[in-house]
Amino acid sequence: MGLAASARGIIKVLLKHGADVNALSAAGVSPIHTIIETADKDPSEPAERLHAITTGSAPGMLDIDALDKDGMTPLARLVSMRAVRTLRQRMLVMLVRNGANIHAKQKCGAQNSLCSGGTPLHFACYNHDPVMLKFLIDKGASEDVNSRTDAGFTPLMILVTAAAEGIIARNELASMKNILLDAGADPTVKNSEGKSAQDIWIEKNPSTGQHWIWKSMLGALDDSNYVRE
């Protein structure tokens, strides 16, 4: 029996015999967060373990929106990670299918202060995965497209900042920017410092020209790249 299959089986046996699916570790970490946090360390097992804990738990028992020490739900934590894209997308589908709240706001201090107090959509915009962003939008995150973090940043502002910091490539920026604009993102909204997304880009990239980011650089996403349930 492979290690992944063994771990999956052990989880199901423990749950079948009454293990508390929400019990915290000594460090205050829930089982589902432990699984999520392994996604960027060992891509061979997390999806199977997540499937085991979501399908093996009694109906209504698993706290799919449990908060970790940073006030983040499993969904928010997952979309903020640099895990293998295909693995992250697969786990994202599982969480949403099992009722994860795509609108849940982070409750306390964050590793990324720009996203502090934001929704999963904000964290997804500080990443480099247009497919994941499109999936969230299509599942209802468009309601949060102009919501602000504690620092007053919209998802579009965070996307521009991530691109300026080299986290997101320009082709990904163009694609993700179009997804947000198509979902109703307002590029004129200003943060607590009175700056719009375009102002932020110009400030961080004064030599690249004031308008290229707002030009349509890529067409719609190819359907072949869409996350399938």
mmCIF file with all atom_site columns, N, CA and C in Angstrom, residues 95-124:
data_model
loop_
_atom_site.group_PDB
_atom_site.id
_atom_site.type_symbol
_atom_site.label_atom_id
_atom_site.label_alt_id
_atom_site.label_comp_id
_atom_site.label_asym_id
_atom_site.label_entity_id
_atom_site.label_seq_id
_atom_site.pdbx_PDB_ins_code
_atom_site.Cartn_x
_atom_site.Cartn_y
_atom_site.Cartn_z
_atom_site.occupancy
_atom_site.B_iso_or_equiv
_atom_site.pdbx_formal_charge
_atom_site.auth_seq_id
_atom_site.auth_comp_id
_atom_site.auth_asym_id
_atom_site.auth_atom_id
_atom_site.pdbx_PDB_model_num
ATOM 1  N N  . LEU A 1 95  ? -12.686 22.177 -1.682 1.00 0.00 ? 95  LEU A N  1
ATOM 2  C CA . LEU A 1 95  ? -13.129 23.065 -0.608 1.00 0.00 ? 95  LEU A CA 1
ATOM 3  C C  . LEU A 1 95  ? -14.436 23.760 -0.974 1.00 0.00 ? 95  LEU A C  1
ATOM 4  N N  . VAL A 1 96  ? -14.516 24.282 -2.191 1.00 0.00 ? 96  VAL A N  1
ATOM 5  C CA . VAL A 1 96  ? -15.733 24.980 -2.623 1.00 0.00 ? 96  VAL A CA 1
ATOM 6  C C  . VAL A 1 96  ? -16.903 24.010 -2.700 1.00 0.00 ? 96  VAL A C  1
ATOM 7  N N  . ARG A 1 97  ? -16.643 22.820 -3.201 1.00 0.00 ? 97  ARG A N  1
ATOM 8  C CA . ARG A 1 97  ? -17.705 21.812 -3.301 1.00 0.00 ? 97  ARG A CA 1
ATOM 9  C C  . ARG A 1 97  ? -18.242 21.436 -1.927 1.00 0.00 ? 97  ARG A C  1
ATOM 10 N N  . ASN A 1 98  ? -17.397 21.520 -0.919 1.00 0.00 ? 98  ASN A N  1
ATOM 11 C CA . ASN A 1 98  ? -17.814 21.166 0.442  1.00 0.00 ? 98  ASN A CA 1
ATOM 12 C C  . ASN A 1 98  ? -18.274 22.378 1.255  1.00 0.00 ? 98  ASN A C  1
ATOM 13 N N  . GLY A 1 99  ? -18.561 23.470 0.566  1.00 0.00 ? 99  GLY A N  1
ATOM 14 C CA . GLY A 1 99  ? -19.203 24.606 1.217  1.00 0.00 ? 99  GLY A CA 1
ATOM 15 C C  . GLY A 1 99  ? -18.306 25.684 1.768  1.00 0.00 ? 99  GLY A C  1
ATOM 16 N N  . ALA A 1 100 ? -17.031 25.704 1.397  1.00 0.00 ? 100 ALA A N  1
ATOM 17 C CA . ALA A 1 100 ? -16.132 26.753 1.893  1.00 0.00 ? 100 ALA A CA 1
ATOM 18 C C  . ALA A 1 100 ? -16.659 28.131 1.505  1.00 0.00 ? 100 ALA A C  1
ATOM 19 N N  . ASN A 1 101 ? -16.592 29.060 2.431  1.00 0.00 ? 101 ASN A N  1
ATOM 20 C CA . ASN A 1 101 ? -17.101 30.411 2.221  1.00 0.00 ? 101 ASN A CA 1
ATOM 21 C C  . ASN A 1 101 ? -16.096 31.240 1.427  1.00 0.00 ? 101 ASN A C  1
ATOM 22 N N  . ILE A 1 102 ? -16.420 31.553 0.185  1.00 0.00 ? 102 ILE A N  1
ATOM 23 C CA . ILE A 1 102 ? -15.483 32.299 -0.656 1.00 0.00 ? 102 ILE A CA 1
ATOM 24 C C  . ILE A 1 102 ? -15.457 33.786 -0.311 1.00 0.00 ? 102 ILE A C  1
ATOM 25 N N  . HIS A 1 103 ? -16.364 34.215 0.572  1.00 0.00 ? 103 HIS A N  1
ATOM 26 C CA . HIS A 1 103 ? -16.414 35.625 0.961  1.00 0.00 ? 103 HIS A CA 1
ATOM 27 C C  . HIS A 1 103 ? -15.811 35.887 2.342  1.00 0.00 ? 103 HIS A C  1
ATOM 28 N N  . ALA A 1 104 ? -15.347 34.839 3.022  1.00 0.00 ? 104 ALA A N  1
ATOM 29 C CA . ALA A 1 104 ? -14.863 34.989 4.401  1.00 0.00 ? 104 ALA A CA 1
ATOM 30 C C  . ALA A 1 104 ? -13.660 35.925 4.467  1.00 0.00 ? 104 ALA A C  1
ATOM 31 N N  . LYS A 1 105 ? -13.741 36.929 5.329  1.00 0.00 ? 105 LYS A N  1
ATOM 32 C CA . LYS A 1 105 ? -12.642 37.873 5.491  1.00 0.00 ? 105 LYS A CA 1
ATOM 33 C C  . LYS A 1 105 ? -11.666 37.394 6.553  1.00 0.00 ? 105 LYS A C  1
ATOM 34 N N  . GLN A 1 106 ? -10.391 37.664 6.299  1.00 0.00 ? 106 GLN A N  1
ATOM 35 C CA . GLN A 1 106 ? -9.369  37.319 7.274  1.00 0.00 ? 106 GLN A CA 1
ATOM 36 C C  . GLN A 1 106 ? -9.597  38.142 8.542  1.00 0.00 ? 106 GLN A C  1
ATOM 37 N N  . LYS A 1 107 ? -9.429  37.502 9.694  1.00 0.00 ? 107 LYS A N  1
ATOM 38 C CA . LYS A 1 107 ? -9.854  38.114 10.952 1.00 0.00 ? 107 LYS A CA 1
ATOM 39 C C  . LYS A 1 107 ? -8.759  38.808 11.755 1.00 0.00 ? 107 LYS A C  1
ATOM 40 N N  . CYS A 1 108 ? -7.497  38.509 11.481 1.00 0.00 ? 108 CYS A N  1
ATOM 41 C CA . CYS A 1 108 ? -6.442  39.128 12.296 1.00 0.00 ? 108 CYS A CA 1
ATOM 42 C C  . CYS A 1 108 ? -5.190  39.318 11.458 1.00 0.00 ? 108 CYS A C  1
ATOM 43 N N  . GLY A 1 109 ? -4.065  39.584 12.118 1.00 0.00 ? 109 GLY A N  1
ATOM 44 C CA . GLY A 1 109 ? -2.827  39.900 11.419 1.00 0.00 ? 109 GLY A CA 1
ATOM 45 C C  . GLY A 1 109 ? -2.454  38.902 10.352 1.00 0.00 ? 109 GLY A C  1
ATOM 46 N N  . ALA A 1 110 ? -1.898  39.387 9.255  1.00 0.00 ? 110 ALA A N  1
ATOM 47 C CA . ALA A 1 110 ? -1.549  38.531 8.126  1.00 0.00 ? 110 ALA A CA 1
ATOM 48 C C  . ALA A 1 110 ? -0.059  38.540 7.842  1.00 0.00 ? 110 ALA A C  1
ATOM 49 N N  . GLN A 1 111 ? 0.384   37.522 7.106  1.00 0.00 ? 111 GLN A N  1
ATOM 50 C CA . GLN A 1 111 ? 1.760   37.510 6.636  1.00 0.00 ? 111 GLN A CA 1
ATOM 51 C C  . GLN A 1 111 ? 1.956   38.615 5.597  1.00 0.00 ? 111 GLN A C  1
ATOM 52 N N  . ASN A 1 112 ? 0.914   38.907 4.843  1.00 0.00 ? 112 ASN A N  1
ATOM 53 C CA . ASN A 1 112 ? 0.967   39.962 3.841  1.00 0.00 ? 112 ASN A CA 1
ATOM 54 C C  . ASN A 1 112 ? 0.033   41.077 4.286  1.00 0.00 ? 112 ASN A C  1
ATOM 55 N N  . SER A 1 113 ? 0.587   42.199 4.718  1.00 0.00 ? 113 SER A N  1
ATOM 56 C CA . SER A 1 113 ? -0.235  43.260 5.292  1.00 0.00 ? 113 SER A CA 1
ATOM 57 C C  . SER A 1 113 ? -1.191  43.871 4.285  1.00 0.00 ? 113 SER A C  1
ATOM 58 N N  . LEU A 1 114 ? -0.849  43.837 2.988  1.00 0.00 ? 114 LEU A N  1
ATOM 59 C CA . LEU A 1 114 ? -1.750  44.377 1.976  1.00 0.00 ? 114 LEU A CA 1
ATOM 60 C C  . LEU A 1 114 ? -3.063  43.608 1.942  1.00 0.00 ? 114 LEU A C  1
ATOM 61 N N  . CYS A 1 115 ? -2.983  42.299 2.182  1.00 0.00 ? 115 CYS A N  1
ATOM 62 C CA . CYS A 1 115 ? -4.166  41.444 2.117  1.00 0.00 ? 115 CYS A CA 1
ATOM 63 C C  . CYS A 1 115 ? -4.875  41.311 3.458  1.00 0.00 ? 115 CYS A C  1
ATOM 64 N N  . SER A 1 116 ? -4.308  41.862 4.520  1.00 0.00 ? 116 SER A N  1
ATOM 65 C CA . SER A 1 116 ? -4.896  41.725 5.851  1.00 0.00 ? 116 SER A CA 1
ATOM 66 C C  . SER A 1 116 ? -6.332  42.232 5.858  1.00 0.00 ? 116 SER A C  1
ATOM 67 N N  . GLY A 1 117 ? -7.239  41.394 6.353  1.00 0.00 ? 117 GLY A N  1
ATOM 68 C CA . GLY A 1 117 ? -8.649  41.749 6.369  1.00 0.00 ? 117 GLY A CA 1
ATOM 69 C C  . GLY A 1 117 ? -9.348  41.502 5.052  1.00 0.00 ? 117 GLY A C  1
ATOM 70 N N  . GLY A 1 118 ? -8.666  40.853 4.123  1.00 0.00 ? 118 GLY A N  1
ATOM 71 C CA . GLY A 1 118 ? -9.234  40.613 2.805  1.00 0.00 ? 118 GLY A CA 1
ATOM 72 C C  . GLY A 1 118 ? -9.946  39.280 2.684  1.00 0.00 ? 118 GLY A C  1
ATOM 73 N N  . THR A 1 119 ? -10.559 39.070 1.544  1.00 0.00 ? 119 THR A N  1
ATOM 74 C CA . THR A 1 119 ? -11.247 37.826 1.213  1.00 0.00 ? 119 THR A CA 1
ATOM 75 C C  . THR A 1 119 ? -10.299 36.916 0.428  1.00 0.00 ? 119 THR A C  1
ATOM 76 N N  . PRO A 1 120 ? -10.701 35.673 0.155  1.00 0.00 ? 120 PRO A N  1
ATOM 77 C CA . PRO A 1 120 ? -9.862  34.816 -0.685 1.00 0.00 ? 120 PRO A CA 1
ATOM 78 C C  . PRO A 1 120 ? -9.510  35.457 -2.027 1.00 0.00 ? 120 PRO A C  1
ATOM 79 N N  . LEU A 1 121 ? -10.410 36.293 -2.561 1.00 0.00 ? 121 LEU A N  1
ATOM 80 C CA . LEU A 1 121 ? -10.128 36.951 -3.837 1.00 0.00 ? 121 LEU A CA 1
ATOM 81 C C  . LEU A 1 121 ? -8.912  37.871 -3.727 1.00 0.00 ? 121 LEU A C  1
ATOM 82 N N  . HIS A 1 122 ? -8.783  38.570 -2.615 1.00 0.00 ? 122 HIS A N  1
ATOM 83 C CA . HIS A 1 122 ? -7.611  39.427 -2.409 1.00 0.00 ? 122 HIS A CA 1
ATOM 84 C C  . HIS A 1 122 ? -6.329  38.591 -2.386 1.00 0.00 ? 122 HIS A C  1
ATOM 85 N N  . PHE A 1 123 ? -6.357  37.488 -1.645 1.00 0.00 ? 123 PHE A N  1
ATOM 86 C CA . PHE A 1 123 ? -5.165  36.642 -1.556 1.00 0.00 ? 123 PHE A CA 1
ATOM 87 C C  . PHE A 1 123 ? -4.835  36.006 -2.906 1.00 0.00 ? 123 PHE A C  1
ATOM 88 N N  . ALA A 1 124 ? -5.870  35.661 -3.669 1.00 0.00 ? 124 ALA A N  1
ATOM 89 C CA . ALA A 1 124 ? -5.642  35.065 -4.986 1.00 0.00 ? 124 ALA A CA 1
ATOM 90 C C  . ALA A 1 124 ? -4.970  36.056 -5.930 1.00 0.00 ? 124 ALA A C  1
#
